[in-house]
């Protein structure tokens, strides 16, 4: 599968991420260009840190979970997106106790399954 096959699915997720987290998105893109692996790994770090520090409004955190749920939906059609989700943001959430607990409540069943596989 080439990048063009995966492009439209991630493009929608990227647009949602950029719209809802413009400062984060601009900074991450500035640092690494179009490296989506890095972008989503950094987003997982950002989301986990936001939850652990309890300084971010709930609505914004919930939009962060929407990003991950959109990725999970795209991952059902593309194993590369699945790998990016699992080894990036979900791995970051597993290592943060509050974030992991909230994720198990807010993530879609598909994303929860991926996260549970990381916990085993």
mmCIF file of C-alpha atoms in Angstrom:
data_model
loop_
_atom_site.group_PDB
_atom_site.id
_atom_site.type_symbol
_atom_site.label_atom_id
_atom_site.label_comp_id
_atom_site.label_asym_id
_atom_site.label_seq_id
_atom_site.Cartn_x
_atom_site.Cartn_y
_atom_site.Cartn_z
ATOM 1 C CA UNK A 1 0.000 0.000 0.000
ATOM 2 C CA UNK A 2 1.470 3.353 -0.958
ATOM 3 C CA UNK A 3 1.117 6.695 0.760
ATOM 4 C CA UNK A 4 -1.612 7.852 -1.638
ATOM 5 C CA UNK A 5 -3.889 5.022 -0.484
ATOM 6 C CA UNK A 6 -3.494 6.132 3.130
ATOM 7 C CA UNK A 7 -3.514 9.857 2.399
ATOM 8 C CA UNK A 8 -7.241 10.657 2.410
ATOM 9 C CA UNK A 9 -7.898 8.868 5.723
ATOM 10 C CA UNK A 10 -5.034 10.578 7.525
ATOM 11 C CA UNK A 11 -5.694 13.863 5.778
ATOM 12 C CA UNK A 12 -9.102 14.047 7.486
ATOM 13 C CA UNK A 13 -7.520 13.252 10.856
ATOM 14 C CA UNK A 14 -4.768 15.803 10.232
ATOM 15 C CA UNK A 15 -7.338 18.474 9.353
ATOM 16 C CA UNK A 16 -9.275 17.763 12.548
ATOM 17 C CA UNK A 17 -6.057 17.858 14.588
ATOM 18 C CA UNK A 18 -4.967 21.117 12.966
ATOM 19 C CA UNK A 19 -8.388 22.742 13.506
ATOM 20 C CA UNK A 20 -8.708 21.715 17.158
ATOM 21 C CA UNK A 21 -5.055 21.946 18.245
ATOM 22 C CA UNK A 22 -3.594 24.660 15.969
ATOM 23 C CA UNK A 23 -0.652 25.622 18.209
ATOM 24 C CA UNK A 24 0.374 22.020 18.785
ATOM 25 C CA UNK A 25 -0.009 21.181 15.088
ATOM 26 C CA UNK A 26 2.018 24.170 13.884
ATOM 27 C CA UNK A 27 4.842 23.491 16.348
ATOM 28 C CA UNK A 28 5.017 19.763 15.525
ATOM 29 C CA UNK A 29 4.967 20.394 11.760
ATOM 30 C CA UNK A 30 7.657 23.058 12.156
ATOM 31 C CA UNK A 31 9.904 20.584 13.992
ATOM 32 C CA UNK A 32 9.593 17.614 11.623
ATOM 33 C CA UNK A 33 7.719 18.602 8.500
ATOM 34 C CA UNK A 34 5.329 15.959 7.234
ATOM 35 C CA UNK A 35 6.409 13.077 9.478
ATOM 36 C CA UNK A 36 3.043 11.729 10.652
ATOM 37 C CA UNK A 37 4.660 9.124 12.920
ATOM 38 C CA UNK A 38 6.342 11.881 14.885
ATOM 39 C CA UNK A 39 3.248 14.088 14.794
ATOM 40 C CA UNK A 40 1.007 11.464 16.377
ATOM 41 C CA UNK A 41 3.588 10.253 18.861
ATOM 42 C CA UNK A 42 4.058 13.839 20.021
ATOM 43 C CA UNK A 43 0.297 14.271 20.147
ATOM 44 C CA UNK A 44 0.067 11.257 22.467
ATOM 45 C CA UNK A 45 2.692 12.834 24.723
ATOM 46 C CA UNK A 46 0.807 16.124 24.663
ATOM 47 C CA UNK A 47 -2.533 14.486 25.478
ATOM 48 C CA UNK A 48 -1.113 12.315 28.261
ATOM 49 C CA UNK A 49 0.683 15.280 29.824
ATOM 50 C CA UNK A 50 -2.478 17.413 29.577
ATOM 51 C CA UNK A 51 -4.488 14.773 31.421
ATOM 52 C CA UNK A 52 -1.847 14.073 34.062
ATOM 53 C CA UNK A 53 -1.312 17.762 34.882
ATOM 54 C CA UNK A 54 -5.059 18.511 35.014
ATOM 55 C CA UNK A 55 -4.581 21.967 33.515
ATOM 56 C CA UNK A 56 -6.435 21.442 30.259
ATOM 57 C CA UNK A 57 -10.217 21.860 29.910
ATOM 58 C CA UNK A 58 -12.143 18.581 29.627
ATOM 59 C CA UNK A 59 -13.656 19.603 26.280
ATOM 60 C CA UNK A 60 -10.201 19.943 24.762
ATOM 61 C CA UNK A 61 -9.107 16.581 26.169
ATOM 62 C CA UNK A 62 -12.240 14.994 24.720
ATOM 63 C CA UNK A 63 -11.377 16.485 21.318
ATOM 64 C CA UNK A 64 -7.990 14.808 21.705
ATOM 65 C CA UNK A 65 -9.718 11.473 22.119
ATOM 66 C CA UNK A 66 -11.780 12.262 19.027
ATOM 67 C CA UNK A 67 -8.503 12.559 17.097
ATOM 68 C CA UNK A 68 -7.480 9.097 18.318
ATOM 69 C CA UNK A 69 -10.901 7.623 17.560
ATOM 70 C CA UNK A 70 -10.721 9.000 14.017
ATOM 71 C CA UNK A 71 -7.295 7.390 13.678
ATOM 72 C CA UNK A 72 -8.700 4.101 14.976
ATOM 73 C CA UNK A 73 -11.459 4.219 12.365
ATOM 74 C CA UNK A 74 -8.876 4.819 9.613
ATOM 75 C CA UNK A 75 -6.681 2.044 11.033
ATOM 76 C CA UNK A 76 -9.277 -0.623 10.290
ATOM 77 C CA UNK A 77 -8.485 -0.115 6.603
ATOM 78 C CA UNK A 78 -4.757 0.537 6.845
ATOM 79 C CA UNK A 79 -2.278 -1.445 8.961
ATOM 80 C CA UNK A 80 0.279 1.372 8.766
ATOM 81 C CA UNK A 81 -2.167 3.781 10.410
ATOM 82 C CA UNK A 82 -2.863 1.096 13.027
ATOM 83 C CA UNK A 83 0.857 0.759 13.763
ATOM 84 C CA UNK A 84 1.199 4.543 13.930
ATOM 85 C CA UNK A 85 -1.692 4.726 16.436
ATOM 86 C CA UNK A 86 -0.463 1.873 18.618
ATOM 87 C CA UNK A 87 3.245 2.738 18.690
ATOM 88 C CA UNK A 88 2.578 6.472 18.970
ATOM 89 C CA UNK A 89 -0.233 8.029 20.967
ATOM 90 C CA UNK A 90 -1.642 4.902 22.596
ATOM 91 C CA UNK A 91 1.789 3.881 23.856
ATOM 92 C CA UNK A 92 2.137 7.332 25.423
ATOM 93 C CA UNK A 93 -1.247 7.045 27.161
ATOM 94 C CA UNK A 94 -0.493 3.581 28.569
ATOM 95 C CA UNK A 95 2.480 4.989 30.479
ATOM 96 C CA UNK A 96 0.396 7.679 32.217
ATOM 97 C CA UNK A 97 -2.020 6.259 34.849
ATOM 98 C CA UNK A 98 -4.700 8.995 34.746
ATOM 99 C CA UNK A 99 -4.528 9.206 30.978
ATOM 100 C CA UNK A 100 -4.816 5.425 30.624
ATOM 101 C CA UNK A 101 -7.886 5.317 32.884
ATOM 102 C CA UNK A 102 -9.623 8.159 31.032
ATOM 103 C CA UNK A 103 -8.682 6.661 27.665
ATOM 104 C CA UNK A 104 -10.412 3.404 28.547
ATOM 105 C CA UNK A 105 -13.615 5.436 29.061
ATOM 106 C CA UNK A 106 -13.330 7.775 26.049
ATOM 107 C CA UNK A 107 -11.751 5.680 23.290
ATOM 108 C CA UNK A 108 -13.757 3.743 20.729
ATOM 109 C CA UNK A 109 -13.961 -0.047 21.121
ATOM 110 C CA UNK A 110 -11.385 -0.445 18.326
ATOM 111 C CA UNK A 111 -8.892 1.892 20.009
ATOM 112 C CA UNK A 112 -9.575 0.317 23.407
ATOM 113 C CA UNK A 113 -8.716 -3.074 21.956
ATOM 114 C CA UNK A 114 -5.413 -1.760 20.629
ATOM 115 C CA UNK A 115 -4.666 -0.175 23.998
ATOM 116 C CA UNK A 116 -5.498 -3.352 25.906
ATOM 117 C CA UNK A 117 -3.052 -5.268 23.705
ATOM 118 C CA UNK A 118 -0.327 -2.831 24.857
ATOM 119 C CA UNK A 119 -1.171 -3.485 28.505
ATOM 120 C CA UNK A 120 -0.726 -7.260 28.236
#
